[in-house]
XYZ file of C-alpha atoms in Angstrom:
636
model
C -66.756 21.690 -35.570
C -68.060 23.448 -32.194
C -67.881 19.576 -30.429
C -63.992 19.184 -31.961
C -63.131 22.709 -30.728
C -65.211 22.430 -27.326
C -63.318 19.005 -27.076
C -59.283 20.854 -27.509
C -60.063 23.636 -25.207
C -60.988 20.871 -22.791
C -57.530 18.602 -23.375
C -55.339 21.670 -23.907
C -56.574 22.870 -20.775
C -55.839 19.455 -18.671
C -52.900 19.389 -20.270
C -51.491 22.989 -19.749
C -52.927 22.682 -16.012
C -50.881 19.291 -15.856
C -47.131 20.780 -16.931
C -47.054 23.697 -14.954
C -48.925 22.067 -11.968
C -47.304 18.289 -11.887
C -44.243 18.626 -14.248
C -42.413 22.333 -14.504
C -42.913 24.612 -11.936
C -42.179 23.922 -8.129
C -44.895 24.126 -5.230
C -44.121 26.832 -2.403
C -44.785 24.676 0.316
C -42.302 22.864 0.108
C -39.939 23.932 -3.227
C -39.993 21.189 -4.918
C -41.518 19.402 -8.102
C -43.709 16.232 -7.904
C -40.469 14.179 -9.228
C -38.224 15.426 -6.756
C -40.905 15.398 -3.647
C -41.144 11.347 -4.766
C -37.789 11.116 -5.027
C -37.600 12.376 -1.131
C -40.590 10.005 -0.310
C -38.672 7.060 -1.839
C -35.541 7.692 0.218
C -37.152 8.470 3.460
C -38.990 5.056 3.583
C -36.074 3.351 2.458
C -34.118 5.378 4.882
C -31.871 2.660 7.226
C -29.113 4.680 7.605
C -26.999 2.932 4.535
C -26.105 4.236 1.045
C -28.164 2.502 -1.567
C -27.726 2.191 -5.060
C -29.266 5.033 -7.259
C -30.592 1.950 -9.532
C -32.796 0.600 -6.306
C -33.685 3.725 -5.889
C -35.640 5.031 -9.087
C -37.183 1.773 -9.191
C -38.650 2.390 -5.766
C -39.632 5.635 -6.955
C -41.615 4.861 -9.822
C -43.890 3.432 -7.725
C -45.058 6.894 -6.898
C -43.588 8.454 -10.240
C -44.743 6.798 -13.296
C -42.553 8.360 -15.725
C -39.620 6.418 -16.640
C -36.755 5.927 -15.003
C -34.213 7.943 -17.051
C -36.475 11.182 -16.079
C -36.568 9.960 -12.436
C -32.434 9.182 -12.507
C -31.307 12.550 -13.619
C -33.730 14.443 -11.207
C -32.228 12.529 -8.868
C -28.758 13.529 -9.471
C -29.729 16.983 -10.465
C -31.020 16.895 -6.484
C -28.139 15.251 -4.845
C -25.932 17.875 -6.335
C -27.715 20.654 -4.439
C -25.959 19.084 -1.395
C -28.647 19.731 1.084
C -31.174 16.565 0.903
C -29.246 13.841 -0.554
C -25.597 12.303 0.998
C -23.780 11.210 -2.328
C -21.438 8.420 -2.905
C -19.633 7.706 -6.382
C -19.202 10.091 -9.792
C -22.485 12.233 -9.613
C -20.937 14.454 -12.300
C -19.008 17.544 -12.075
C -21.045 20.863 -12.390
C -17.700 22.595 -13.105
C -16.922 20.902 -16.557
C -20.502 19.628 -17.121
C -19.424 15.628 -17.365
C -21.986 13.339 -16.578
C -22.887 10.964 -13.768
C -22.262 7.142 -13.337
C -24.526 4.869 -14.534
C -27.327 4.663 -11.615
C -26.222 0.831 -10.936
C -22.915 2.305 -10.029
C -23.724 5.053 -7.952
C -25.366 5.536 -4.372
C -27.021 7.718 -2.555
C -28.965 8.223 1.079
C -31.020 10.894 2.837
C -29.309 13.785 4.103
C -30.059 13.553 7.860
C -30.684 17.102 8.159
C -33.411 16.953 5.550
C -35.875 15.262 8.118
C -35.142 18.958 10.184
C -36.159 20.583 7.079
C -39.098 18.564 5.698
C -42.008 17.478 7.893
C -42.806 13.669 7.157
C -44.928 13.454 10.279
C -48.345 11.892 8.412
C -50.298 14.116 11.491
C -48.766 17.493 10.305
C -48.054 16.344 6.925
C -50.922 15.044 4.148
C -50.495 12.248 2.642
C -52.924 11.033 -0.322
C -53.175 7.576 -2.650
C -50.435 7.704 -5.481
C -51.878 6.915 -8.776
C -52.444 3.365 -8.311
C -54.326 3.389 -4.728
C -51.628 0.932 -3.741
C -49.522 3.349 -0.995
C -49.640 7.031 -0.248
C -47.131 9.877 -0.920
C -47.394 13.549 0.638
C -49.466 16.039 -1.382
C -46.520 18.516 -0.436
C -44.452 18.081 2.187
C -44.766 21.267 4.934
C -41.085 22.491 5.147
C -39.559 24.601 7.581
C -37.392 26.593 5.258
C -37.533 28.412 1.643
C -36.829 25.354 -0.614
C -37.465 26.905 -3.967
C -34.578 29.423 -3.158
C -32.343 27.044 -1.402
C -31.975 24.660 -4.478
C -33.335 26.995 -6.739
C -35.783 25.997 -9.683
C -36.126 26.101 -13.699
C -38.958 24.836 -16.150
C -40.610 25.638 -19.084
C -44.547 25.141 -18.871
C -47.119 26.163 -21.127
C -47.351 29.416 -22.037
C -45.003 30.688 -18.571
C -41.652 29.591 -17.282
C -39.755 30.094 -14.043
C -36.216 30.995 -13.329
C -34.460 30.730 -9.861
C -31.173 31.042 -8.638
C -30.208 29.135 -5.385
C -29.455 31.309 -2.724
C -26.272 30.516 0.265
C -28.256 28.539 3.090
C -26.504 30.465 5.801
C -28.191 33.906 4.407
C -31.587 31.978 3.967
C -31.671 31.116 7.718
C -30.435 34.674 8.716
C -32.806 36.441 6.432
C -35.670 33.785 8.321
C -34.646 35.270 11.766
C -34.396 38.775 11.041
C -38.199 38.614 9.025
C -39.074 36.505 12.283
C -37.995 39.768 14.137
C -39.591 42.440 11.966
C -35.979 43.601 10.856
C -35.227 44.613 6.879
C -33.377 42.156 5.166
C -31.858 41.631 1.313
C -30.845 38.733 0.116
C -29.081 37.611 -3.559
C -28.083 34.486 -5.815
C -25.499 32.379 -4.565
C -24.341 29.634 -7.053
C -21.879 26.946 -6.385
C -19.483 27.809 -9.524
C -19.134 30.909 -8.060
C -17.718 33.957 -10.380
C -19.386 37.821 -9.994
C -22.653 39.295 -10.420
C -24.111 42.407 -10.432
C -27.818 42.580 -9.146
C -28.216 46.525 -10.030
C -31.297 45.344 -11.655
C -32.810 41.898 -9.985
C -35.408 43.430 -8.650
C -35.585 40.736 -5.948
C -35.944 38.227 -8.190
C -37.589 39.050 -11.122
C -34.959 40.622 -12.953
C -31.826 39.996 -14.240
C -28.370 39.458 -13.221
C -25.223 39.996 -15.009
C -22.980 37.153 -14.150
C -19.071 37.030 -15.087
C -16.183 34.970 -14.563
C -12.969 35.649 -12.307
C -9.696 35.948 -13.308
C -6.480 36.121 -12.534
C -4.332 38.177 -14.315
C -1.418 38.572 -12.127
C 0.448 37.205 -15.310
C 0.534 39.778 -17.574
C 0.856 37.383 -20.524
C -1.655 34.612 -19.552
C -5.588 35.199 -18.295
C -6.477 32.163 -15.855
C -10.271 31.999 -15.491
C -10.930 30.720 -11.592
C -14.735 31.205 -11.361
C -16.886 30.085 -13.578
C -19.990 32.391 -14.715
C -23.775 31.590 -13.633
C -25.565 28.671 -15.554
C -22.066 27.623 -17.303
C -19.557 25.175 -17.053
C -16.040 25.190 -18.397
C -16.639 23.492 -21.588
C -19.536 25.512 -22.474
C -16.748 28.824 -21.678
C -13.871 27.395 -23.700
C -16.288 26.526 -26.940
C -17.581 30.130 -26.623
C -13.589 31.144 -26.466
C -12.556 29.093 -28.721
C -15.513 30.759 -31.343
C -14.501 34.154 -30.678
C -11.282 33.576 -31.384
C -12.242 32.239 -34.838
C -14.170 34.797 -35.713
C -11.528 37.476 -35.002
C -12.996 38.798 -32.068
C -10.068 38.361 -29.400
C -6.463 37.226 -29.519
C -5.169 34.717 -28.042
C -2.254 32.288 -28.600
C -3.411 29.137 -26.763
C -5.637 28.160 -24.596
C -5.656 24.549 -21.984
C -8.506 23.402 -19.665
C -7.279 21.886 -16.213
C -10.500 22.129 -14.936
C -11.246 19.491 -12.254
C -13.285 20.357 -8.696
C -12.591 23.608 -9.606
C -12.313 25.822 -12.436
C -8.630 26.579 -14.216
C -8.729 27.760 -18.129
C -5.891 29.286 -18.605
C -5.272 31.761 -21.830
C -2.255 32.282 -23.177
C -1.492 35.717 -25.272
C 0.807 35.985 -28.618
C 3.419 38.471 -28.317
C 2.350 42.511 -28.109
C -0.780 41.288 -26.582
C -1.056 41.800 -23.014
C -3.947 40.192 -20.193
C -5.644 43.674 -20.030
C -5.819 43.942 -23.766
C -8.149 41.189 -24.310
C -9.896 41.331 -20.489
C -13.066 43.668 -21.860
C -13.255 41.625 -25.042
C -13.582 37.910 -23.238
C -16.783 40.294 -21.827
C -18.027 41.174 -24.700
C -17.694 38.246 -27.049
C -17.799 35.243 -24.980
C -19.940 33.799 -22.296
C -17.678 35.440 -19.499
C -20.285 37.522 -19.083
C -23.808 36.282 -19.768
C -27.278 38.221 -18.808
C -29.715 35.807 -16.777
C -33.354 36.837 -16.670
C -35.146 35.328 -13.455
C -38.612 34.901 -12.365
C -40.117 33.308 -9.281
C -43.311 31.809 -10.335
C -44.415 29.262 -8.244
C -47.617 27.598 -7.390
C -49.366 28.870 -4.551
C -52.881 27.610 -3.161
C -53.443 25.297 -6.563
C -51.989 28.847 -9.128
C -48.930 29.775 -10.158
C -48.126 32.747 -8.760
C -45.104 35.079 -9.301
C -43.300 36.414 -5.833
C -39.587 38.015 -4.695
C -37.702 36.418 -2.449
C -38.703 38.815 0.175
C -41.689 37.837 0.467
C -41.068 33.974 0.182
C -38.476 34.253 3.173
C -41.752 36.114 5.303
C -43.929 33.798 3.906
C -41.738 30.638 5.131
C -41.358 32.368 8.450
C -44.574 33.011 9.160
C -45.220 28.515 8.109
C -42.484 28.351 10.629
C -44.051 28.840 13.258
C -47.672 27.371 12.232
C -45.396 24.332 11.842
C -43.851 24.304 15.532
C -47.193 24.783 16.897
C -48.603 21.733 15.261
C -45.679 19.502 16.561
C -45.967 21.003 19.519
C -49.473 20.216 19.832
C -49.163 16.778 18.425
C -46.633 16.497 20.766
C -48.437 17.127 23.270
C -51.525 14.869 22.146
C -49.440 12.373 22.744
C -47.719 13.085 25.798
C -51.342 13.626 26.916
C -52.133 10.126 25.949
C -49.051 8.930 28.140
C -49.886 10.290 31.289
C -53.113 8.921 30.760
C -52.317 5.188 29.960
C -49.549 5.574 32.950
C -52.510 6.324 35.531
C -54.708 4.368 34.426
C -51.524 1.330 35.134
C -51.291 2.607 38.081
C -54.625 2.239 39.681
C -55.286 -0.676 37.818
C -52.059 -2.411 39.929
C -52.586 -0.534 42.259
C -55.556 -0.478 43.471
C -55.622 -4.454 42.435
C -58.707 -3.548 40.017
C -57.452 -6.772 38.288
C -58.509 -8.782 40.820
C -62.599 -8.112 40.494
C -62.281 -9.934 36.957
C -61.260 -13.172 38.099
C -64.451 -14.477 38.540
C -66.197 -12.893 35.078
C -67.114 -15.334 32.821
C -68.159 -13.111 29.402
C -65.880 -10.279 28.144
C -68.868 -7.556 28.770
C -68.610 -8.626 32.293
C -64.819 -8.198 32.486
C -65.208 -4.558 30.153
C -67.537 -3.706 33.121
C -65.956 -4.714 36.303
C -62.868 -2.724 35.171
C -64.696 0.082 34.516
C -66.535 0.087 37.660
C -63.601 -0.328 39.309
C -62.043 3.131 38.083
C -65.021 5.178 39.363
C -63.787 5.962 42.658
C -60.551 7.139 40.953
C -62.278 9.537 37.929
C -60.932 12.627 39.555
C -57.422 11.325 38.600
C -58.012 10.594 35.008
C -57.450 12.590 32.444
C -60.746 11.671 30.635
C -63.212 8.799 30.649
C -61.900 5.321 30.298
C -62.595 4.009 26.797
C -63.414 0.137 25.328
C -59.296 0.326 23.796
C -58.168 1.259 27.317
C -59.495 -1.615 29.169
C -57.678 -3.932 26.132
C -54.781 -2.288 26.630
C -54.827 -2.673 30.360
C -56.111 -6.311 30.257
C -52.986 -7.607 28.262
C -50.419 -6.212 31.000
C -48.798 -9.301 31.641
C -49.141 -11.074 35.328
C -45.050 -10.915 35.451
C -45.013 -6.734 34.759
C -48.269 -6.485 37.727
C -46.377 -8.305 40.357
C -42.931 -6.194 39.612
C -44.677 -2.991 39.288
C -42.623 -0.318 40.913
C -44.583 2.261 42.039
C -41.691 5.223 42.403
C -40.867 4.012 39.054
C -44.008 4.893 37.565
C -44.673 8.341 39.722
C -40.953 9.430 38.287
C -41.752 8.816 34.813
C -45.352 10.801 35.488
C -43.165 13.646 36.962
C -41.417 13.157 33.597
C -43.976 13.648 32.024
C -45.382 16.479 33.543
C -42.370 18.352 32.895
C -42.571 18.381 29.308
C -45.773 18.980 29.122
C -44.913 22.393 31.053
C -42.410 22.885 28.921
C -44.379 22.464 25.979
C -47.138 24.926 27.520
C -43.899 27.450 27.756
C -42.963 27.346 24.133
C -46.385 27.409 23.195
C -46.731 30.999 24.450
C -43.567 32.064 22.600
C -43.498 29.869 19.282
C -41.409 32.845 17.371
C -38.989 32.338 19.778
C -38.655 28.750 19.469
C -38.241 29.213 15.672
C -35.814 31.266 16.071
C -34.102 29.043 18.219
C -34.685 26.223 15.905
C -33.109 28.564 12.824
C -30.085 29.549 14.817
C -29.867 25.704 15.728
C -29.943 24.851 12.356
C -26.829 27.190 11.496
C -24.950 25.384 14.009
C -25.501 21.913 12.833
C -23.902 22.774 9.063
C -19.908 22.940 8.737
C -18.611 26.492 8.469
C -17.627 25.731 4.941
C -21.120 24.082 3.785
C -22.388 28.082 4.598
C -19.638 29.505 2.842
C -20.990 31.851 0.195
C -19.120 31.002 -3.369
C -20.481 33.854 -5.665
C -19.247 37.494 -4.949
C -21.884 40.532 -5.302
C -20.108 43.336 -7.826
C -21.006 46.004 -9.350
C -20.192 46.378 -13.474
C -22.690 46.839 -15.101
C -21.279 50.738 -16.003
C -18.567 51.004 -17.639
C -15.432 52.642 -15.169
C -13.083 54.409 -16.630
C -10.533 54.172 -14.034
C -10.937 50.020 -14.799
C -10.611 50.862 -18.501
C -7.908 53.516 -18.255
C -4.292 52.139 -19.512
C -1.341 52.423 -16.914
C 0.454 54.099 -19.967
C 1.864 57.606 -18.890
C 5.710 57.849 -17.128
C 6.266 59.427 -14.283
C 9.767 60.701 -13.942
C 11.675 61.871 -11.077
C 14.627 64.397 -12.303
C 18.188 65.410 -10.442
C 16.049 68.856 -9.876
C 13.764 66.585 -6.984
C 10.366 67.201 -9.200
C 8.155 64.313 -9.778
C 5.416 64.179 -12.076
C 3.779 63.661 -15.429
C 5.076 66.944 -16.528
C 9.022 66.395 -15.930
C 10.437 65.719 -19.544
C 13.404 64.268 -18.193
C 15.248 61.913 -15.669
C 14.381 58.754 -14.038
C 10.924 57.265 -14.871
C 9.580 55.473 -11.761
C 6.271 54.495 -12.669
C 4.135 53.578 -15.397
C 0.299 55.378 -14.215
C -2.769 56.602 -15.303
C -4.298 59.907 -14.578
C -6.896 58.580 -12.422
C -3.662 56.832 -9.851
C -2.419 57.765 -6.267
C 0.739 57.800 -5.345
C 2.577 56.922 -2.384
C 5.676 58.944 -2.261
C 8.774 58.469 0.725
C 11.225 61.440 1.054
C 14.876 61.682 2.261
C 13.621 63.779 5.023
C 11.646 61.080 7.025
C 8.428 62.360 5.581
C 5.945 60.767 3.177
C 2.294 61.539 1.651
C -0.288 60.175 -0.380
C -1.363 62.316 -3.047
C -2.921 62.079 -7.313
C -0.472 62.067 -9.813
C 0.674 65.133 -10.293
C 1.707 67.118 -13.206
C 4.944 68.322 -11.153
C 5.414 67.860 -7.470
C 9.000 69.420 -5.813
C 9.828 66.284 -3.693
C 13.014 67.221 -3.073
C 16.709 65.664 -3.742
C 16.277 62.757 -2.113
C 13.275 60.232 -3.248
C 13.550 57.219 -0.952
C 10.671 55.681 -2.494
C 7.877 56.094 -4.948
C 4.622 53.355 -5.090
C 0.918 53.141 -6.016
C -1.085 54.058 -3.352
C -2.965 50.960 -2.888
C -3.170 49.285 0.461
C -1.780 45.938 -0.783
C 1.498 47.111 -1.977
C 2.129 50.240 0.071
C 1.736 47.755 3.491
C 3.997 45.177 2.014
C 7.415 47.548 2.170
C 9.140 47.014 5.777
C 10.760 50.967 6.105
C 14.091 51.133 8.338
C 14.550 55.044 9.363
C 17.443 55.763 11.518
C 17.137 58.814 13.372
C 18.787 60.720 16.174
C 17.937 63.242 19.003
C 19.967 66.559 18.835
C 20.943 67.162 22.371
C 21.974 63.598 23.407
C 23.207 62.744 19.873
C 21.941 59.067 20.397
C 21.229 57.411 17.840
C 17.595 55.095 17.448
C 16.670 52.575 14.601
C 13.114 52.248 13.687
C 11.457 49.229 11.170
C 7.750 49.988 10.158
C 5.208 49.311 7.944
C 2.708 52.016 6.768
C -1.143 50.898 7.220
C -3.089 54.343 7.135
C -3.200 57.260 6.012
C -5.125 60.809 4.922
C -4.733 62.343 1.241
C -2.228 65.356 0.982
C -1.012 64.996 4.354
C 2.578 64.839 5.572
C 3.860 62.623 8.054
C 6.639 62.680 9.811
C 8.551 58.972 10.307
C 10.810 59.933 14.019
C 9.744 61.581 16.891
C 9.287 65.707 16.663
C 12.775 67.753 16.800
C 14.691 64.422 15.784
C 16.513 64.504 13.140
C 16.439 61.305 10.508
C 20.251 60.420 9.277
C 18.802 57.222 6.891
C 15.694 55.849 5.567
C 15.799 52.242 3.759
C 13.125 49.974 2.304
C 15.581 47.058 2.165
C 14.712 43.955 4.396
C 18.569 43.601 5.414
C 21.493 45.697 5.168
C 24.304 46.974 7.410
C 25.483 50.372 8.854
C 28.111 51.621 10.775
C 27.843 54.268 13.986
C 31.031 56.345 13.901
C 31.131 58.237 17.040
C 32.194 61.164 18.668
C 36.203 61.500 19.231
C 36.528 61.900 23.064
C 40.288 61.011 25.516
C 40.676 57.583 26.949
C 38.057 55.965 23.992
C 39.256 53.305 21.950
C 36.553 52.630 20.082
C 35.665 55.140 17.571
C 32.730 53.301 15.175
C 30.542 50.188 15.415
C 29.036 48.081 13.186
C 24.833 46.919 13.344
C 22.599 44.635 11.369
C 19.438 46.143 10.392
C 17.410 42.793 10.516
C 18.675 42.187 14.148
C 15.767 44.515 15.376
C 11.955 43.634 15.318
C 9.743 45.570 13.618
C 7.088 48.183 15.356
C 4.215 50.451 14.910
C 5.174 53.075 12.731
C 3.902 55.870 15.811
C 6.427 53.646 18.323
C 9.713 54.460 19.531
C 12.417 53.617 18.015
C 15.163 51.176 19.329
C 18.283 52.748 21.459
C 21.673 51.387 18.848
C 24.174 53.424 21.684
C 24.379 55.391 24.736
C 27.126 57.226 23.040
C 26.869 60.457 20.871
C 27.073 59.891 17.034
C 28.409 61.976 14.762
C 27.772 60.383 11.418
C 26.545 57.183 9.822
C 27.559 55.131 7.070
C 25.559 52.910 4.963
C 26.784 49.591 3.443
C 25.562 49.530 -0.647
C-alpha cells in the first residue's frame, strides 16, 4: 500500500506541476502559455510577409506543440482576436454574438509586425531549448518588452488554483510603463473590447472583483436598446438570460430582436403602462446585465506560480525593459565590434599588400603564418589578436574585390561605424531614457483608434437614489407668477423629482438655477422653465431684445447659456437697460414702431430675428436702429 501511495503522490505531483506550469496558467516573462508562445514561434519562422492559411499553420505548430490540432486552432484564434500579435484575414468569429470561426483551411493569418517590437526572438538575448523531439528548438519564454499577461489578458483552471485576468487598453499599459519608468504613481483598470461599465470600487488591483454592466439607451421611453455588451458575455449569452427572466416573471417586456453584428444592438420592446425606467434596475438584477467577475493574477514567476497586481507587473516589466535594451545594446555592439575589426583587418591586408607574402607558401600552416606575421607591425590598430577564422575569412577575398578596393570607401564606412558605436556608448549611460523613448515610440506606431479605450470606469455599486427616484411630481406655474411643487393650481411645466434643478428664465431678462422648490414667486411672466442639466439648458438659442433709456435705441441679442452658479441671478442686457422681449424661438419676427417726430415718414419697421448671428451671452448686443423706439411688437 505505502509503494501504491508513494507511487500517486509522485504522478499527481508531475501532473499538477504539468497543468499549471505547461497548460493553464501564463509565464510573466513573456504572458503567454506554452500553446500560444508556439503558436508565435510557428509564425515568426514562417514569417515572409504573406497571409498563410490557419490550416498550414497548426500543422507547423505541432511540431513544437504536440497536442492536437483542434487545441492548437482555437488558441490560435482565441490569439488573433486580441489584435496585437496576429494580422487576421477571413471569419475569425465575432466576440460580440459569440459565432464561431471558419474552418482553419479557410482562414489566414500572419504575424503582426509590431509583435517582433514587443517580443525578443533574438536567439543571443532570447533562450531557446530542444522541443520535445530534439529535432528544432523553440524559446523557453520569449523576453518581452511589455506586460503581456495584462495586454491580452489570461484565464485557466489548474489544479487546485486558477487565474483570472482582464486585458487592459494598450495605450494605458505603455503610459503606466513610462510613468513607473519615472518613479511617478500610476492606476490602471480592465479594458475589454465589448465594452459596457464597470465599477472597480473593490478590484483591489487585480485581485478582486469587478461589477460589469451593459449600456443602454433609453432615449425611447418605450424600448431599452442594449449598446455595450457586459464583461465575459456576448449577445446571445444576454438575450437567453433575458429571455429566462422574462419567463420566470421577473421583468416585462413585450418583445425583444437581436441586430447584433460588429457591434452590439438588442433592442427591448415594453407592453403598454410599462416604461424603459420601469424595467432598467430589474434587467440588473435578474439578468446578466450586470454580472460580478472575481479576478486573480497568478502567474508563474521564477518556475512558481505566484499571485501579483498589476502594479507591480507594470514595475516589474519596466524594470525587464531596460535589462532588455542593454542586452541589445550590447549585442549590438558585439557585433559592431566585430565589424570594425574584420574592416581593418581588409584594410591592411590590401593595403599593406600582406597578400602578396603568400604567393610563394606551399602548405596552409605556412600561408596561416605569413599572414599573421604580416599583421605584427600593424597590432596597435587591431582591435584584438588575429584569430585562425580571420585569416579564412581574409584569404577568400576575391582577387577582383583586392584590386577595386577603395580605400575612402572603407575609412567612411569605419567612420560609420565608429559613430554608432558612440552612440551606443551614449544610450548605454541612460538606458531608462531610451525605454522611454522606445515606449513613447511605440504609442506612435498604433492608430489612434487601436488605443481607444472601449470599457467606461463607473461607479454603481451603491444604490443612488437620485438614479432610482421617479420624475413623478408636477410642477405648476399659476396666473399668481409662483412656481413650485406646492402651487395646487395652473399650468404644470414639468414632471421632477425632489432631488432636480431647475433652470428658470423670467420676463425681466433675468434667470437662475436653483432645487425645486416648494413655491418660488417668479413673477408674471415665465419665459422659460427647464432641467438644469448642461445638455438641455445649452441647447435653447435665447433672443432678448433690449433697449438703453436715454438714447431709446433699440439692440437684439441671441445667446446660449453655458455656466452658471446655484441661486444666483443674472441679468441677460447690459446694466440700466431695460429688456422689451425675451424669446427661445429659433425664428420669428418683430416690428420697431418708433417715435412720432415732423418731416418722418416712416413710423415702424419690420426685422427677422434669425438675420443676426448669435454671441456670447456677456457680449453686446446688435444695434436694430439709430432711431428712438417707443414700443415693440411681436409676431405669434
Amino acid at each position: 500500500m505505502a509503494f501504491v501511495k508513494n507511487l500517486f503522490d509522485k504522478n499527481f505531483i508531475e501532473y499538477a506541476s504539468y497543468v499549471i506550469r505547461d497548460r493553464a496558467i501564463p509565464d510573466l516573462e513573456d504572458g503567454l502559455k506554452p500553446v500560444q508562445r508556439r503558436i508565435m514561434h510557428t509564425l515568426f519562422r514562417m514569417d515572409d510577409g504573406r497571409f498563410q492559411k490557419v490550416a498550414n499553420v497548426v500543422g507547423e505548430c505541432m511540431k513544437y506543440h504536440p497536442h492536437g490540432d483542434s487545441s492548437i486552432g482555437g488558441a490560435l484564434v482565441v490569439l488573433a482576436n486580441k489584435g496585437v500579435f496576429i494580422e487576421r484575414q477571413g471569419n475569425f468569429g465575432n466576440m460580440f454574438t459569440g459565432d464561431g470561426a471558419s474552418a482553419p483551411r479557410y482562414i489566414e493569418c500572419r504575424v503582426h509586425p509590431l509583435a517582433k517590437e514587443f517580443l525578443v526572438t533574438n536567439p543571443h538575448i532570447t533562450k531557446y531549448i530542444p522541443n520535445y523531439d530534439g529535432r528544432s528548438t523553440e524559446p523557453e519564454v520569449y523576453r518581452a518588452k511589455i506586460p503581456v499577461a495584462l495586454v491580452i489578458g489570461a484565464e485557466g483552471i489548474a489544479v487546485g488554483m486558477s487565474t483570472k485576468i482582464l486585458p487592459y487598453n494598450l495605450r494605458e499599459i505603455l503610459q503606466a510603463e513610462i510613468k513607473a519608468l519615472k518613479n511617478e504613481p500610476f492606476e490602471i483598470f480592465p479594458d475589454v473590447p465589448t465594452g459596457g461599465l464597470i465599477d472597480v470600487s473593490n478590484y483591489n488591483d487585480g485581485n478582486g472583483k469587478i461589477i460589469s454592466r451593459a449600456k443602454f439607451d433609453m432615449s425611447d421611453e418605450k424600448k431599452i436598446v442594449i449598446t455595450e455588451l457586459p464583461v465575459d458575455s456576448t449577445s446571445e449569452s444576454l438575450l437567453n438570460s433575458i429571455e429566462n427572466a422574462y419567463r420566470a416573471g421577473k421583468i416585462k417586456i413585450a418583445a425583444i430582436d437581436d441586430f447584433t453584428t460588429d457591434h452590439c444592438q438588442i433592442e427591448i420592446k415594453l407592453p403598454r403602462g410599462v416604461y424603459a425606467s420601469d424595467v432598467e434596475k430589474a434587467l440588473y438584477a435578474y439578468t446578466d446585465c450586470e454580472k460580478s467577475i472575481a479576478c486573480q493574477m497568478l502567474v508563474i514567476k521564477d518556475n512558481m506560480p505566484t499571485v501579483m497586481t498589476a502594479t507591480e507587473i507594470v514595475r516589474y516589466y519596466a524594470k525587464k525593459l531596460v535589462a532588455i535594451i542593454k542586452d541589445e545594446l550590447e549585442f549590438e555592439r558585439e557585433q559592431l565590434t566585430e565589424e570594425l575589426h574584420q574592416r581593418t583587418l581588409e584594410r591592411i591586408f590590401i593595403e599593406e599588400r600582406i597578400y602578396k607574402s603568400i604567393e610563394q607558401m606551399k602548405t596552409a600552416e605556412a600561408v596561416n603564418k605569413a599572414v599573421k606575421e604580416g599583421f605584427v607591425p600593424f597590432r596597435k590598430e587591431l582591435l584584438r589578436e588575429i584569430t585562425d577564422e580571420d585569416v579564412e575569412k581574409l584569404l577568400r577575398i576575391p582577387i577582383r574585390r583586392i584590386s577595386l578596393f577603395d580605400i575612402n570607401k572603407n575609412r567612411d564606412e569605419v567612420a560609420a561605424i565608429n559613430g554608432k558605436l558612440k552612440e551606443i556608448a551614449k544610450k548605454l549611460k541612460n538606458l531608462t531614457l531610451c525605454a522611454i523613448e522606445y515606449l513613447n515610440g511605440m504609442l506612435g506606431k498604433f492608430k489612434p483608434e487601436e488605443l481607444e479605450r472601449h470599457t467606461k470606469i463607473a461607479k454603481f455599486g451603491a444604490v443612488d437614489v437620485k438614479e432610482v427616484a421617479k420624475r413623478d411630481l408636477p410642477l405648476r406655474y399659476d396666473e399668481k407668477g409662483y412656481l413650485g411643487l406646492g402651487v395646487s393650481s395652473g399650468e404644470e411645466k414639468l414632471r421632477v423629482t425632489s432631488f432636480d434643478r431647475i433652470f428658470i428664465m423670467r420676463k425681466s431678462g433675468i434667470f437662475s438655477v436653483c432645487d425645486v422648490p416648494q413655491k418660488l414667486f417668479v413673477g408674471t411672466g415665465l419665459v422659460h422653465v427647464d432641467y438644469a442639466e448642461k445638455e438641455i439648458v445649452n441647447a435653447i438659442l435665447f433672443t432678448v431684445i433690449y433697449r438703453e433709456p436715454k438714447t431709446k435705441l433699440c439692440f437684439i441679442k441671441r445667446f446660449r447659456v453655458m455656466s452658471w452658479i446655484m441661486n444666483r441671478d443674472y441679468f441677460v442686457a447690459p446694466d440700466g437697460c431695460e429688456v422689451m422681449h425675451i424669446d427661445t424661438r429659433a425664428k420669428f419676427k418683430f416690428t420697431l414702431n418708433y417715435a412720432k417726430k415732423a418731416r418722418t415718414k416712416v413710423q415702424k419697421e419690420n426685422f427677422k430675428a434669425d438675420d443676426f448671428a448669435e454671441r456670447g451671452m456677456k457680449a453686446q448686443g446688435f444695434k436694430l436702429s439709430a432711431r428712438e423706439v417707443e414700443t415693440i411688437d411681436v409676431i405669434s
